[in-house]
Each structure stands twice: as C-alpha cells, then as structure tokens.
Amino acid sequence: MIIGLTGKNGGGKGEAVKFLAERGFVPLSLSDVLRDEARSAGQPVTRDVLVELGNRLRKESGPGVLAERIFARLDPEKNYIIDSIRHPAEAQVFRRRRDFSLVHVQGPQRLRFERLRQRGRENDPRTFEEFLALEAKEAASPDSDHQQLDRTISSADATLENGGPLRDLHEKIKRLLLDFSKKELRPDWDDYFIGIAKMVALRSNCIKRKVAAVIVKDRRIISTGYNGTPRGVKNCSEGGCPRCNNLSASGKDLEECLCSHAEENSITQAAYHGVTIKESTLYTTYSPCLICTKMIINAGIREVVYNVDYDLAERAKALLEEGGVVIRQVAIAQPLAA
C-alpha cells in the first residue's frame, strides 16, 4: 500500500507520517529530494529555496520529476507513506501503482497557523497575515510547471480532517487504511496467468522473440512452454537455429526455423509427462500461429487467451473459431510493482 499525503502547512501531515512509520510504513518525502539537491548545490535548506528549486526542476524535467525519483526507489513488497505531494503530475506518477491513494490532511486555518507558531521553525510565518500570504503563494501558480497545491488537493482520494486531538487523527487514519485495504488489488485470473506466462518467456533461448504459453485447468497450471530449439539441440542463442541467427526478416525463411513455438512446447510437454489437456485453457503471450492452432484444436483445448497479436495470425484466429475454440485477447493490467 502506498499512501501519498498532500495538504497545506500545519494540517498534520507530519503526524500522519509519524503514526504510519511506527506501524511499518516506510516514510519518504518529495521534499527530501529537494533537500538533497539544495545540499549538493551548497544552498541553504529553507522553504523559499526548496520551493524555487522544485519549480526549477519541474520546469527543466517535467512536473512529475520529484515523484519519478521517489517512484524509482519503491519496493513492491513494502508499504510507503509519501509526504509533500504538491503537483497533480506527481500524484499521477504514483498512480501507476494500483495500490496508491492520495490523502488530503487538513485543519482550520487558525489552528494550522497556531501549530506552525508553536513549532517555531525559523522560516515559519510569524503573523497570521504572513501565514495567509504564504498559503496564497503556495496554492497555485500561473505557471503549470510550478507547485499547484490546490489542484493536487482537489485530486485526493480521501480527506482527513485534523481539527482535534491527535488520538482522533490516529483513529481516522486507521479507518481510512481499512477502507483502502478493501480495494480489489489482487490480479484477476487472466492477469495472473498471462503474468506467469510473461515470466516463463524469460526462459526462452530464441534470439528473435521470446514467447511463452501456460496451459491451465481448473485454475491450476498443468503445463508450460516457451519457444526454442528442441530438446538436446543447441540453443538458438548459441547458434542452433539458422533462421534466427541469420536475422531473417519477419515472415521470411520460416522453413529454416528450428525453434519450436511456445504453444507447441506446452502441448508436447504435457504429452511427454502424460498430462491430459482436454478442456483446458491456453494462455499465451502472443496469439498462436497456424501450425500451433491446429495442435490446439486437435489437443482439445477449449479456450485461448493471448496478450499480443502475432503478425501472421489472422488465418489462425479464423481456424480457432471454426474449430470451436474460444479466443480472447487481454491487455494485462498494470502490476502493483513499479
């Protein structure tokens, strides 16, 4: 789970970070990116310097640049609490992960000013008028690459009202996390098996294209296959296939190709181990060719689910339909991982 925080000064974002960090969330802040930049440039780490530096980086490298640097650090197996999201493009970077939620932490203006005054940092506003002027400056800018706090707040998935004691804020955070945890983040079965097929494809030794197929029955994998030279024959990547090693143009010199296709291998592997694949579903990273299609039909496979269209597959698709095999294309959903 990734929780991003946005909101105006004194709202309580720091308290939310502290509370979740104590419960195993890894704290990160876009402001830390700016602090590192300021230090490396020998500049003082003040609010004005950080705002100016952030605006310059967004102008030079795009409005999502700070988020991109944080996003690159994320481990899909950890929970994160990310502070200081101040531009809609920054939130959009994190939305590549389906487990991201943006939370607006807010409180009454007077109370937020009092919190800043009690905090007593050197660069915090000393009067309420200075506080209001700072809020107006940070809320929006005519330059779309600059900080756009109001627009970011309006894109939040939830709001935490922080106008009372800390224990109330903590209870609200707990309830919010329970709500977020109810989101359906698990991949559906199509995503699951296509995702596994993509991993299986990494075992392919073909130098032209890596393809894999997974045969499934009752939501259980019963056979896998990836494209490559036959058992006991020198691998394609080691010079075993003349067509691939000659880098023949797509669709040309197919008669010289010694590589077995992924679907073909998944079917023959099942036969090799005596596993029946009748009435099964074949998941494949590419739609099958005509030769594999004939094997699929004759093997009794009832459904083919594929991710990407194979260039020469139109006749094969028509034959699958004529043979009574259901064929579906799925675009695999965005993974939780980066």
Short mmCIF file of C-alpha atoms in Angstrom, two decimals, residues 41-329:
data_model
loop_
_atom_site.label_atom_id
_atom_site.label_comp_id
_atom_site.label_asym_id
_atom_site.label_seq_id
_atom_site.Cartn_x
_atom_site.Cartn_y
_atom_site.Cartn_z
CA ALA A 41 24.40 22.71 -4.66
CA GLY A 42 25.61 24.28 -1.41
CA GLN A 43 22.34 26.14 -0.88
CA PRO A 44 20.64 26.70 2.49
CA VAL A 45 17.71 24.36 3.16
CA THR A 46 14.94 26.94 3.56
CA ARG A 47 11.33 26.85 2.42
CA ASP A 48 11.92 29.56 -0.20
CA VAL A 49 14.96 27.73 -1.58
CA LEU A 50 13.08 24.42 -1.73
CA VAL A 51 10.05 25.95 -3.48
CA GLU A 52 12.27 27.73 -6.01
CA LEU A 53 14.33 24.59 -6.56
CA GLY A 54 11.23 22.43 -7.01
CA ASN A 55 9.77 24.86 -9.54
CA ARG A 56 13.04 24.88 -11.49
CA LEU A 57 13.33 21.09 -11.56
CA ARG A 58 9.71 20.75 -12.74
CA LYS A 59 10.38 23.33 -15.45
CA GLU A 60 13.53 21.57 -16.63
CA SER A 61 12.49 17.91 -16.33
CA GLY A 62 8.69 17.91 -16.24
CA PRO A 63 6.18 18.44 -13.41
CA GLY A 64 6.46 14.84 -12.19
CA VAL A 65 10.26 14.82 -11.80
CA LEU A 66 10.33 14.67 -7.98
CA ALA A 67 7.85 11.82 -7.89
CA GLU A 68 9.80 9.93 -10.57
CA ARG A 69 12.89 9.95 -8.36
CA ILE A 70 10.92 8.58 -5.40
CA PHE A 71 8.98 6.11 -7.56
CA ALA A 72 12.23 4.51 -8.73
CA ARG A 73 13.02 3.54 -5.12
CA LEU A 74 9.75 1.75 -4.35
CA ASP A 75 9.82 -1.92 -3.41
CA PRO A 76 6.52 -3.67 -4.30
CA GLU A 77 6.70 -5.69 -1.08
CA LYS A 78 6.73 -2.69 1.26
CA ASN A 79 4.16 -0.16 2.47
CA TYR A 80 5.02 3.53 1.99
CA ILE A 81 3.84 6.86 3.34
CA ILE A 82 4.91 9.65 0.96
CA ASP A 83 4.75 13.28 2.04
CA SER A 84 4.85 16.62 0.22
CA ILE A 85 2.93 15.82 -2.99
CA ARG A 86 2.26 19.30 -4.34
CA HIS A 87 1.54 18.90 -8.06
CA PRO A 88 -1.12 16.74 -9.82
CA ALA A 89 1.58 15.30 -12.10
CA GLU A 90 3.40 13.98 -9.02
CA ALA A 91 0.29 12.13 -7.89
CA GLN A 92 -0.15 10.82 -11.43
CA VAL A 93 3.30 9.23 -11.34
CA PHE A 94 2.38 7.24 -8.23
CA ARG A 95 -0.97 6.22 -9.75
CA ARG A 96 0.97 3.85 -11.99
CA ARG A 97 0.73 1.66 -8.94
CA ARG A 98 -2.79 0.38 -8.32
CA ASP A 99 -2.16 0.37 -4.56
CA PHE A 100 -1.64 4.15 -4.40
CA SER A 101 -4.09 6.51 -2.70
CA LEU A 102 -3.72 10.28 -2.26
CA VAL A 103 -4.91 11.68 1.07
CA HIS A 104 -5.56 15.34 1.87
CA VAL A 105 -4.79 16.22 5.51
CA GLN A 106 -6.46 19.46 6.54
CA GLY A 107 -7.49 21.57 9.51
CA PRO A 108 -8.94 25.04 10.24
CA GLN A 109 -6.72 27.92 9.16
CA ARG A 110 -6.34 29.46 12.60
CA LEU A 111 -5.47 26.12 14.15
CA ARG A 112 -2.92 25.37 11.44
CA PHE A 113 -1.31 28.77 11.99
CA GLU A 114 -1.09 28.11 15.73
CA ARG A 115 0.57 24.77 15.07
CA LEU A 116 3.20 26.45 12.90
CA ARG A 117 3.73 29.15 15.50
CA GLN A 118 4.21 26.56 18.24
CA ARG A 119 6.53 24.57 16.00
CA GLY A 120 8.71 27.64 15.83
CA ARG A 121 10.83 26.89 12.80
CA GLU A 122 13.00 29.77 11.64
CA ASN A 123 11.23 30.21 8.29
CA ASP A 124 7.66 29.74 9.50
CA PRO A 125 5.36 32.81 9.28
CA ARG A 126 5.24 34.88 12.46
CA THR A 127 1.87 36.57 11.92
CA PHE A 128 -1.46 35.34 10.63
CA GLU A 129 -1.20 37.77 7.72
CA GLU A 130 2.15 36.27 6.72
CA PHE A 131 0.60 32.83 7.03
CA LEU A 132 -2.25 33.76 4.67
CA ALA A 133 0.18 35.28 2.17
CA LEU A 134 2.27 32.10 2.21
CA GLU A 135 -0.84 29.96 1.68
CA ALA A 136 -1.90 32.03 -1.32
CA LYS A 137 1.58 31.81 -2.82
CA GLU A 138 1.78 28.03 -2.47
CA ALA A 139 -1.83 27.30 -3.51
CA ALA A 140 -1.41 27.90 -7.23
CA SER A 141 0.78 29.44 -9.88
CA PRO A 142 0.08 30.72 -13.40
CA ASP A 143 2.99 28.55 -14.49
CA SER A 144 1.68 24.99 -14.81
CA ASP A 145 5.13 23.56 -14.05
CA HIS A 146 5.23 25.26 -10.68
CA GLN A 147 3.70 23.99 -7.44
CA GLN A 148 -0.08 23.54 -7.81
CA LEU A 149 -1.29 22.64 -4.32
CA ASP A 150 -4.99 23.46 -4.78
CA ARG A 151 -5.24 21.30 -7.90
CA THR A 152 -3.41 18.49 -6.14
CA ILE A 153 -5.76 18.65 -3.16
CA SER A 154 -8.79 18.50 -5.46
CA SER A 155 -7.49 15.20 -6.90
CA ALA A 156 -7.20 13.50 -3.49
CA ASP A 157 -8.96 10.16 -2.95
CA ALA A 158 -9.85 10.98 0.66
CA THR A 159 -9.62 13.79 3.21
CA LEU A 160 -8.54 13.55 6.84
CA GLU A 161 -9.98 16.30 9.00
CA ASN A 162 -7.45 17.15 11.69
CA GLY A 163 -9.08 19.72 13.92
CA GLY A 164 -8.98 17.86 17.22
CA PRO A 165 -6.66 15.83 19.44
CA LEU A 166 -4.07 13.52 17.92
CA ARG A 167 -5.90 10.38 19.04
CA ASP A 168 -8.81 11.41 16.79
CA LEU A 169 -6.47 11.77 13.82
CA HIS A 170 -4.96 8.37 14.56
CA GLU A 171 -8.39 6.71 14.66
CA LYS A 172 -9.31 8.34 11.37
CA ILE A 173 -6.11 7.05 9.78
CA LYS A 174 -6.89 3.52 10.99
CA ARG A 175 -10.38 3.65 9.49
CA LEU A 176 -9.02 5.08 6.24
CA LEU A 177 -6.48 2.28 5.90
CA LEU A 178 -9.19 -0.31 6.44
CA ASP A 179 -11.21 1.33 3.65
CA PHE A 180 -8.19 1.34 1.32
CA SER A 181 -7.41 -2.29 2.14
CA LYS A 182 -10.82 -3.29 0.79
CA LYS A 183 -9.80 -2.19 -2.71
CA GLU A 184 -9.53 -5.14 -5.09
CA LEU A 185 -5.78 -5.12 -5.72
CA ARG A 186 -5.36 -8.82 -6.48
CA PRO A 187 -4.89 -9.58 -10.18
CA ASP A 188 -7.80 -11.37 -11.83
CA TRP A 189 -7.19 -14.86 -13.25
CA ASP A 190 -6.39 -13.60 -16.75
CA ASP A 191 -3.79 -11.16 -15.42
CA TYR A 192 -2.43 -13.84 -13.13
CA PHE A 193 -1.83 -16.47 -15.81
CA ILE A 194 -0.68 -14.04 -18.52
CA GLY A 195 1.71 -12.57 -15.95
CA ILE A 196 3.11 -16.03 -15.25
CA ALA A 197 3.44 -16.64 -18.99
CA LYS A 198 5.46 -13.43 -19.29
CA MET A 199 7.81 -14.75 -16.63
CA VAL A 200 8.08 -18.13 -18.36
CA ALA A 201 9.00 -16.30 -21.59
CA LEU A 202 12.22 -15.14 -19.94
CA ARG A 203 13.43 -18.76 -20.16
CA SER A 204 13.23 -18.66 -23.97
CA ASN A 205 16.55 -19.02 -25.78
CA CYS A 206 15.24 -17.61 -29.10
CA ILE A 207 17.18 -14.53 -30.17
CA LYS A 208 14.35 -13.06 -32.28
CA ARG A 209 11.33 -13.14 -29.98
CA LYS A 210 10.63 -14.57 -26.52
CA VAL A 211 7.18 -16.18 -26.25
CA ALA A 212 5.59 -18.43 -23.64
CA ALA A 213 2.37 -20.38 -23.09
CA VAL A 214 0.75 -21.70 -19.93
CA ILE A 215 -1.96 -24.39 -20.00
CA VAL A 216 -4.47 -24.15 -17.19
CA LYS A 217 -7.24 -26.43 -15.99
CA ASP A 218 -9.49 -25.71 -13.02
CA ARG A 219 -7.32 -22.63 -12.33
CA ARG A 220 -4.26 -24.83 -11.94
CA ILE A 221 -1.23 -24.76 -14.24
CA ILE A 222 -0.71 -28.18 -15.78
CA SER A 223 1.92 -27.36 -18.41
CA THR A 224 4.17 -24.53 -19.56
CA GLY A 225 6.26 -23.95 -22.66
CA TYR A 226 8.50 -21.34 -24.23
CA ASN A 227 9.91 -21.09 -27.73
CA GLY A 228 13.32 -22.52 -28.50
CA THR A 229 15.17 -25.35 -30.17
CA PRO A 230 14.11 -28.97 -29.47
CA ARG A 231 15.36 -30.98 -26.50
CA GLY A 232 19.05 -31.90 -26.89
CA VAL A 233 19.63 -29.46 -29.77
CA LYS A 234 21.99 -26.48 -29.43
CA ASN A 235 20.13 -23.43 -28.12
CA CYS A 236 19.01 -20.78 -30.58
CA SER A 237 21.05 -18.19 -28.65
CA GLU A 238 24.12 -20.43 -29.11
CA GLY A 239 23.72 -20.70 -32.89
CA GLY A 240 21.29 -23.63 -33.01
CA CYS A 241 18.71 -22.02 -35.34
CA PRO A 242 19.98 -20.79 -38.75
CA ARG A 243 16.96 -18.59 -39.40
CA CYS A 244 17.23 -16.70 -36.13
CA ASN A 245 20.99 -16.38 -36.36
CA ASN A 246 20.71 -15.00 -39.88
CA LEU A 247 18.27 -12.41 -38.50
CA SER A 248 15.80 -13.20 -41.28
CA ALA A 249 13.05 -10.66 -41.91
CA SER A 250 9.73 -11.26 -40.18
CA GLY A 251 7.67 -13.85 -42.04
CA LYS A 252 10.60 -14.93 -44.21
CA ASP A 253 12.59 -18.22 -44.31
CA LEU A 254 10.21 -19.90 -41.85
CA GLU A 255 11.15 -23.28 -43.27
CA GLU A 256 14.67 -22.81 -41.83
CA CYS A 257 13.49 -22.11 -38.30
CA LEU A 258 14.39 -24.93 -35.89
CA CYS A 259 12.67 -23.36 -32.87
CA SER A 260 9.51 -24.94 -31.53
CA HIS A 261 6.81 -22.43 -30.62
CA ALA A 262 5.68 -21.83 -27.05
CA GLU A 263 2.18 -23.28 -27.59
CA GLU A 264 3.68 -26.32 -29.31
CA ASN A 265 6.08 -26.90 -26.43
CA SER A 266 3.40 -26.53 -23.77
CA ILE A 267 1.29 -29.18 -25.55
CA THR A 268 4.17 -31.58 -26.15
CA GLN A 269 5.42 -31.16 -22.58
CA ALA A 270 2.00 -32.24 -21.31
CA ALA A 271 2.13 -35.29 -23.61
CA TYR A 272 5.70 -36.06 -22.52
CA HIS A 273 4.59 -36.22 -18.88
CA GLY A 274 1.27 -37.93 -19.58
CA VAL A 275 -0.94 -35.00 -18.56
CA THR A 276 -4.31 -34.59 -20.28
CA ILE A 277 -5.06 -31.09 -21.51
CA LYS A 278 -8.55 -31.74 -22.88
CA GLU A 279 -10.99 -28.94 -21.96
CA SER A 280 -8.15 -26.71 -20.72
CA THR A 281 -7.33 -23.03 -21.34
CA LEU A 282 -4.09 -21.96 -23.00
CA TYR A 283 -2.66 -18.57 -22.00
CA THR A 284 -0.01 -17.23 -24.35
CA THR A 285 1.93 -14.00 -24.64
CA TYR A 286 1.31 -13.89 -28.43
CA SER A 287 -1.66 -15.16 -30.42
CA PRO A 288 -0.83 -18.59 -31.94
CA CYS A 289 0.38 -19.22 -35.47
CA LEU A 290 -1.43 -21.54 -37.88
CA ILE A 291 0.65 -24.64 -37.03
CA CYS A 292 0.13 -24.20 -33.29
CA THR A 293 -3.55 -23.51 -33.88
CA LYS A 294 -4.01 -26.93 -35.48
CA MET A 295 -2.31 -28.55 -32.48
CA ILE A 296 -4.50 -26.57 -30.07
CA ILE A 297 -7.69 -27.70 -31.79
CA ASN A 298 -6.65 -31.34 -32.02
CA ALA A 299 -5.47 -31.40 -28.39
CA GLY A 300 -8.97 -30.49 -27.22
CA ILE A 301 -8.06 -27.14 -25.71
CA ARG A 302 -11.29 -25.19 -25.34
CA GLU A 303 -10.02 -21.61 -24.95
CA VAL A 304 -7.02 -19.49 -25.95
CA VAL A 305 -6.26 -16.25 -24.09
CA TYR A 306 -3.46 -14.12 -25.51
CA ASN A 307 -1.81 -10.79 -24.77
CA VAL A 308 -0.31 -9.50 -28.06
CA ASP A 309 -1.29 -10.12 -31.68
CA TYR A 310 1.15 -12.23 -33.71
CA ASP A 311 1.76 -10.65 -37.12
CA LEU A 312 0.65 -13.68 -39.17
CA ALA A 313 -2.28 -14.83 -37.05
CA GLU A 314 -5.49 -13.80 -38.85
CA ARG A 315 -5.98 -17.17 -40.58
CA ALA A 316 -5.15 -18.92 -37.33
CA LYS A 317 -7.81 -16.95 -35.44
CA ALA A 318 -10.42 -17.83 -38.05
CA LEU A 319 -9.48 -21.50 -37.79
CA LEU A 320 -9.74 -21.46 -33.99
CA GLU A 321 -13.24 -20.02 -34.22
CA GLU A 322 -14.21 -22.58 -36.86
CA GLY A 323 -12.81 -25.34 -34.62
CA GLY A 324 -14.97 -24.19 -31.72
CA VAL A 325 -12.12 -22.78 -29.63
CA VAL A 326 -12.90 -19.57 -27.76
CA ILE A 327 -10.22 -16.93 -28.34
CA ARG A 328 -9.81 -13.80 -26.25
CA GLN A 329 -7.25 -11.01 -26.13
#
